[in-house]
């Protein structure tokens, strides 16, 4: 059996090496480059591929794999919005993901970002760097006073809820699919409109679908309280970025923490030192004291990376051996 893994980073290598040592009967080929239309050929002779990238898995790429007889594709992450689902179905491919690698990794990051927004750390750091050590006028807000609206009560949303409750914040939640434990705590509100009306903070923990694209748009912002805080470590296109810029300008939104952006592959996880960045929305948001931008880094912990590597490889092996897998993605 042969598995080819694409986009293998140095920090992942020890986990790949350990898995290879535990599975000596499998030929594991590690490729540093991402899977694209050209590099697909490197998988010639493989029974499955393991991949990780924020760029799209286009129909052409999938077709190339299929032409090589490769139908088993295991993602080392959770989101599947960048996979051409129609092509997966057409080609009869099987895709697995890693639905749970470390929900607290992402939840803790988002809470950290909110606390930095509330305590205005970016403004203070800029001021202190200029040796201006006065307090005023950057008075902060307290987390325990917030009404945190959690959109999406899957594993990550629920991990975030636990942390917020530990800090004494009031939590309300919205999800089309109710979780029993959250229902028991009576945290659900009936509609997003109700969540917008009550919350002082909105944190997004939902996947990207057609119906969730630009869910935070001009109309949504208009329904919110003045001085809202917005946290998004899920997917960039959940927010209409121009509408967010307008809401920041009008002070409807007091601060935003964005770990994801609509066109993030232009900038994130790249070394752009000394380069001009041609992404006006990014530059606009990045320059603001009350906007924290991070390069899709919420997931990036030792526990997450280890689980992403091990679970994806196990899933690919399972697919190859049995034609089934616990983490098989069923596309809608
Ligand atoms: C995911 O697991 O889907 C993430 O968002 C992590 C990312 C760096 C691909």
Coordinates of C-alpha atoms and ligand atoms in Angstrom, one line a residue:
X1 CA 0.0 0.0 0.0
X2 CA 1.3 3.5 -0.9
X3 CA 0.1 6.8 0.5
X4 CA 1.4 10.2 -0.8
X5 CA 1.1 13.1 1.5
X6 CA 1.1 16.7 0.1
X7 CA 2.0 20.0 1.6
X8 CA 4.0 18.4 4.4
X9 CA 5.6 21.1 6.6
X10 CA 8.7 20.7 8.7
X11 CA 6.7 20.9 11.9
X12 CA 4.5 18.0 10.8
X13 CA 7.4 15.7 9.9
X14 CA 8.0 14.1 13.3
X15 CA 4.4 13.0 13.4
X16 CA 4.6 11.6 9.9
X17 CA 7.8 9.8 10.8
X18 CA 6.3 8.3 14.0
X19 CA 3.3 7.1 12.0
X20 CA 5.5 5.6 9.4
X21 CA 7.5 3.8 12.1
X22 CA 4.3 2.4 13.5
X23 CA 3.1 1.4 10.0
X24 CA 6.3 0.0 8.3
X25 CA 4.3 -2.1 5.8
X26 CA 3.0 1.1 4.2
X27 CA 5.0 3.2 1.7
X28 CA 4.6 6.8 2.8
X29 CA 5.9 9.4 0.4
X30 CA 6.1 12.9 1.8
X31 CA 5.8 15.9 -0.6
X32 CA 6.5 19.4 0.6
X33 CA 4.5 21.1 -2.2
X34 CA 0.7 21.4 -2.2
X35 CA -1.5 19.3 -4.4
X36 CA -2.2 21.1 -7.7
X37 CA -2.8 20.2 -11.3
X38 CA 0.9 19.6 -11.9
X39 CA 1.9 18.0 -8.6
X40 CA -1.0 15.5 -8.9
X41 CA 1.4 13.4 -11.1
X42 CA 3.6 12.8 -8.1
X43 CA 0.9 10.5 -6.7
X44 CA 1.3 8.1 -9.5
X45 CA 1.2 4.5 -8.1
X46 CA -0.4 5.6 -4.8
X47 CA -3.6 4.1 -3.3
X48 CA -4.5 7.3 -1.6
X49 CA -3.4 10.8 -0.9
X50 CA -3.3 12.9 2.3
X51 CA -3.6 16.7 1.8
X52 CA -3.8 20.0 3.6
X53 CA -4.3 23.3 2.0
X54 CA -6.5 26.4 2.1
X55 CA -6.5 26.6 -1.7
X56 CA -9.2 24.8 -3.6
X57 CA -9.3 21.2 -4.6
X58 CA -10.6 21.9 -8.0
X59 CA -12.4 19.6 -10.4
X60 CA -9.3 19.4 -12.6
X61 CA -7.1 18.4 -9.7
X62 CA -9.6 15.7 -8.6
X63 CA -9.8 14.5 -12.3
X64 CA -6.0 14.2 -12.4
X65 CA -6.0 12.0 -9.3
X66 CA -8.9 10.0 -10.6
X67 CA -7.0 9.5 -13.9
X68 CA -4.2 8.0 -11.9
X69 CA -6.7 5.6 -10.3
X70 CA -6.7 7.4 -7.0
X71 CA -10.1 7.7 -5.4
X72 CA -9.1 8.0 -1.7
X73 CA -8.4 11.5 -0.5
X74 CA -7.9 12.4 3.2
X75 CA -7.8 16.0 4.3
X76 CA -5.7 16.8 7.4
X77 CA -8.2 19.5 8.5
X78 CA -11.9 19.8 9.1
X79 CA -13.3 22.3 6.5
X80 CA -14.4 20.8 3.1
X81 CA -15.7 24.1 1.6
X82 CA -12.7 24.2 -0.8
X83 CA -13.5 20.7 -2.3
X84 CA -15.4 20.5 -5.6
X85 CA -18.2 18.4 -4.2
X86 CA -19.9 17.8 -7.6
X87 CA -16.7 16.4 -9.0
X88 CA -16.2 14.1 -6.0
X89 CA -19.6 12.6 -6.6
X90 CA -19.1 12.4 -10.4
X91 CA -15.8 10.7 -10.0
X92 CA -16.9 8.4 -7.2
X93 CA -14.1 9.6 -4.9
X94 CA -14.0 9.2 -1.2
X95 CA -13.0 12.1 1.0
X96 CA -12.3 12.0 4.7
X97 CA -11.6 14.9 7.0
X98 CA -10.5 15.3 10.6
X99 CA -13.7 16.5 12.2
X100 CA -12.2 16.9 15.7
X101 CA -8.5 17.6 16.1
X102 CA -8.6 20.0 19.0
X103 CA -11.7 22.1 19.5
X104 CA -10.1 23.9 22.5
X105 CA -7.2 25.1 20.3
X106 CA -9.6 27.2 18.2
X107 CA -11.9 28.1 21.1
X108 CA -9.1 29.3 23.3
X109 CA -7.6 31.4 20.5
X110 CA -10.9 33.1 19.8
X111 CA -11.4 33.9 23.5
X112 CA -7.8 35.3 23.7
X113 CA -8.6 37.5 20.7
X114 CA -11.8 38.8 22.3
X115 CA -10.0 39.6 25.5
X116 CA -7.3 41.5 23.6
X117 CA -10.0 43.5 21.8
X118 CA -11.8 44.3 25.1
X119 CA -8.6 45.4 26.7
X120 CA -7.5 47.3 23.6
X121 CA -4.0 45.7 23.6
X122 CA -3.2 46.7 20.0
X123 CA -3.8 50.4 20.8
X124 CA -1.8 50.2 24.0
X125 CA 1.1 48.4 22.4
X126 CA 1.3 51.0 19.7
X127 CA 1.1 53.8 22.3
X128 CA 3.7 52.2 24.7
X129 CA 6.1 51.7 21.8
X130 CA 6.1 55.5 21.4
X131 CA 6.8 55.7 25.2
X132 CA 3.4 57.1 25.8
X133 CA 2.5 55.3 29.1
X134 CA -0.7 57.2 29.9
X135 CA -3.9 55.2 30.6
X136 CA -6.4 57.5 29.0
X137 CA -8.4 57.5 26.9
X138 CA -8.2 53.7 26.2
X139 CA -10.7 52.6 28.9
X140 CA -11.4 48.9 28.5
X141 CA -14.3 46.6 28.9
X142 CA -14.7 43.4 31.0
X143 CA -15.5 40.0 29.6
X144 CA -17.8 39.2 32.5
X145 CA -20.1 42.0 31.4
X146 CA -20.5 40.7 27.9
X147 CA -23.4 38.8 26.3
X148 CA -21.5 36.4 24.0
X149 CA -23.6 35.2 21.0
X150 CA -22.1 31.9 19.9
X151 CA -23.2 31.0 16.3
X152 CA -22.7 27.3 15.9
X153 CA -22.7 24.8 18.7
X154 CA -20.6 22.1 17.3
X155 CA -17.4 20.9 19.0
X156 CA -15.6 24.3 18.7
X157 CA -18.6 26.4 19.6
X158 CA -19.3 24.3 22.7
X159 CA -15.6 24.5 23.8
X160 CA -15.9 28.3 23.5
X161 CA -19.1 28.4 25.5
X162 CA -17.4 26.5 28.4
X163 CA -14.6 29.0 28.5
X164 CA -16.9 32.1 28.3
X165 CA -19.0 30.7 31.1
X166 CA -15.8 30.2 33.2
X167 CA -15.2 34.0 32.8
X168 CA -18.7 34.8 34.0
X169 CA -20.0 36.1 30.6
X170 CA -23.6 35.5 29.7
X171 CA -23.7 33.1 26.8
X172 CA -26.5 32.8 24.2
X173 CA -26.3 30.5 21.2
X174 CA -27.9 29.9 17.8
X175 CA -27.7 26.8 15.7
X176 CA -30.1 25.2 13.2
X177 CA -29.2 21.8 14.9
X178 CA -29.6 21.8 18.6
X179 CA -27.1 20.1 20.9
X180 CA -28.7 18.4 23.9
X181 CA -26.3 19.8 26.5
X182 CA -26.7 23.4 25.3
X183 CA -30.5 22.9 25.1
X184 CA -30.5 21.7 28.7
X185 CA -28.7 24.9 29.7
X186 CA -31.3 26.9 27.8
X187 CA -28.8 28.9 25.9
X188 CA -30.5 28.8 22.5
X189 CA -32.3 31.8 21.1
X190 CA -34.9 31.2 18.4
X191 CA -33.3 33.1 15.6
X192 CA -30.2 34.9 14.4
X193 CA -32.1 38.2 14.6
X194 CA -32.7 37.5 18.3
X195 CA -29.0 36.7 18.8
X196 CA -28.0 40.0 17.0
X197 CA -30.5 41.9 19.2
X198 CA -29.2 40.6 22.5
X199 CA -25.5 40.0 22.0
X200 CA -22.6 42.4 22.6
X201 CA -20.2 39.9 21.1
X202 CA -20.7 37.6 18.1
X203 CA -18.4 34.6 17.6
X204 CA -18.8 32.5 14.5
X205 CA -18.2 28.7 14.7
X206 CA -20.1 27.4 11.6
X207 CA -19.0 25.9 8.3
X208 CA -19.2 27.8 5.0
X209 CA -22.1 26.9 2.8
X210 CA -23.9 28.8 0.1
X211 CA -26.5 29.8 2.7
X212 CA -24.0 31.0 5.3
X213 CA -21.9 33.0 2.8
X214 CA -21.9 36.7 3.9
X215 CA -24.3 35.9 6.8
X216 CA -22.8 39.0 8.5
X217 CA -23.8 41.6 5.9
X218 CA -25.2 45.1 6.0
X219 CA -28.6 43.9 7.1
X220 CA -27.2 41.7 9.9
X221 CA -25.0 44.5 11.2
X222 CA -27.9 46.9 11.2
X223 CA -29.8 44.6 13.6
X224 CA -26.9 44.5 16.1
X225 CA -26.2 46.6 19.2
X226 CA -23.9 49.6 18.8
X227 CA -20.3 48.8 19.8
X228 CA -20.4 45.1 18.9
X229 CA -17.4 42.8 18.9
X230 CA -17.1 40.3 16.1
X231 CA -14.9 37.2 16.2
X232 CA -14.4 34.9 13.2
X233 CA -11.9 32.0 13.2
X234 CA -14.2 29.9 11.0
X235 CA -14.3 30.9 7.3
X236 CA -13.6 34.4 5.8
X237 CA -16.6 34.5 3.5
X238 CA -19.0 34.2 6.4
X239 CA -18.5 38.0 6.7
X240 CA -19.1 40.6 3.9
X241 CA -15.8 42.4 4.5
X242 CA -17.0 45.7 3.0
X243 CA -20.0 45.7 5.2
X244 CA -17.7 45.1 8.2
X245 CA -15.5 48.0 7.2
X246 CA -18.6 50.2 7.0
X247 CA -19.8 48.9 10.4
X248 CA -16.4 49.7 11.9
X249 CA -16.4 53.2 10.3
X250 CA -19.9 53.9 11.8
X251 CA -18.8 52.4 15.2
X252 CA -21.6 49.9 15.0
X253 CA -18.8 47.4 15.4
X254 CA -16.2 48.4 18.1
X255 CA -13.7 45.7 17.3
X256 CA -13.2 42.6 15.2
X257 CA -10.8 39.6 15.4
X258 CA -10.4 37.9 12.1
X259 CA -8.4 34.7 11.8
X260 CA -9.8 34.1 8.4
X261 CA -10.4 36.4 5.4
X262 CA -12.2 36.0 2.1
X263 CA -9.0 36.1 0.0
X264 CA -6.7 34.9 2.7
X265 CA -4.5 32.7 0.5
X266 CA -3.1 35.9 -1.0
X267 CA -1.4 36.7 2.4
X268 CA -1.7 34.0 5.0
X269 CA 1.1 31.6 5.8
X270 CA 3.4 33.5 3.4
X271 CA 6.5 35.5 4.2
X272 CA 5.7 38.9 2.6
X273 CA 8.5 40.9 4.4
X274 CA 9.3 43.9 2.3
X275 CA 6.7 43.1 -0.3
X276 CA 3.7 45.3 -1.3
X277 CA 0.4 43.6 -0.5
X278 CA -2.2 44.1 -3.2
X279 CA -5.3 43.3 -1.1
X280 CA -7.0 46.6 -0.2
X281 CA -9.6 45.1 2.2
X282 CA -6.8 43.4 4.1
X283 CA -4.7 46.6 4.3
X284 CA -7.7 48.6 5.5
X285 CA -8.6 46.2 8.2
X286 CA -4.9 45.4 9.2
X287 CA -4.2 49.1 9.8
X288 CA -7.0 49.5 12.4
X289 CA -6.2 49.5 16.1
X290 CA -9.5 47.8 16.8
X291 CA -9.1 44.9 14.3
X292 CA -6.9 41.9 15.0
X293 CA -5.9 39.9 12.0
X294 CA -4.1 36.6 12.4
X295 CA -3.1 34.3 9.6
X296 CA -5.6 31.4 10.1
X297 CA -3.5 30.3 13.0
X298 CA -6.2 29.4 15.6
X299 CA -5.8 25.7 14.9
X300 CA -2.0 25.7 15.1
X301 CA -1.1 23.9 18.3
X302 CA 1.0 20.8 19.0
X303 CA -2.1 18.7 19.8
X304 CA -3.9 19.8 16.7
X305 CA -1.0 19.2 14.3
X306 CA -0.3 15.7 15.8
X307 CA -4.0 14.8 15.6
X308 CA -4.4 16.1 12.0
X309 CA -1.5 14.0 10.8
X310 CA -2.4 10.8 12.7
X311 CA -6.1 10.9 12.1
X312 CA -5.8 11.7 8.4
X313 CA -3.3 8.9 7.8
X314 CA -5.4 6.4 9.7
X315 CA -8.5 7.4 7.7
X316 CA -6.6 7.1 4.4
X317 CA -5.4 3.6 5.4
X318 CA -8.9 2.7 6.5
X319 CA -10.3 3.9 3.2
X320 CA -7.7 1.9 1.2
X321 CA -8.2 -1.3 3.2
X322 CA -12.0 -1.3 3.6
X323 CA -13.5 1.2 1.2
X324 CA -15.1 2.9 4.2
X325 CA -13.9 5.3 6.9
X326 CA -15.3 6.7 10.1
X327 CA -14.5 10.2 9.0
X328 CA -16.0 9.9 5.5
X329 CA -17.4 13.2 4.4
X330 CA -20.9 13.1 2.9
X331 CA -21.3 16.0 0.6
X332 CA -24.7 17.7 0.3
Ligands
LIG1 C1 -9.7 23.5 9.2 O1 -9.3 22.6 9.9 O2 -10.6 23.4 8.3 C2 -9.0 24.8 9.3 O3 -9.6 25.8 9.2 C3 -7.5 24.8 9.5 C4 -6.9 25.4 8.3 C5 -5.5 25.9 8.5 C6 -7.1 24.7 7.1

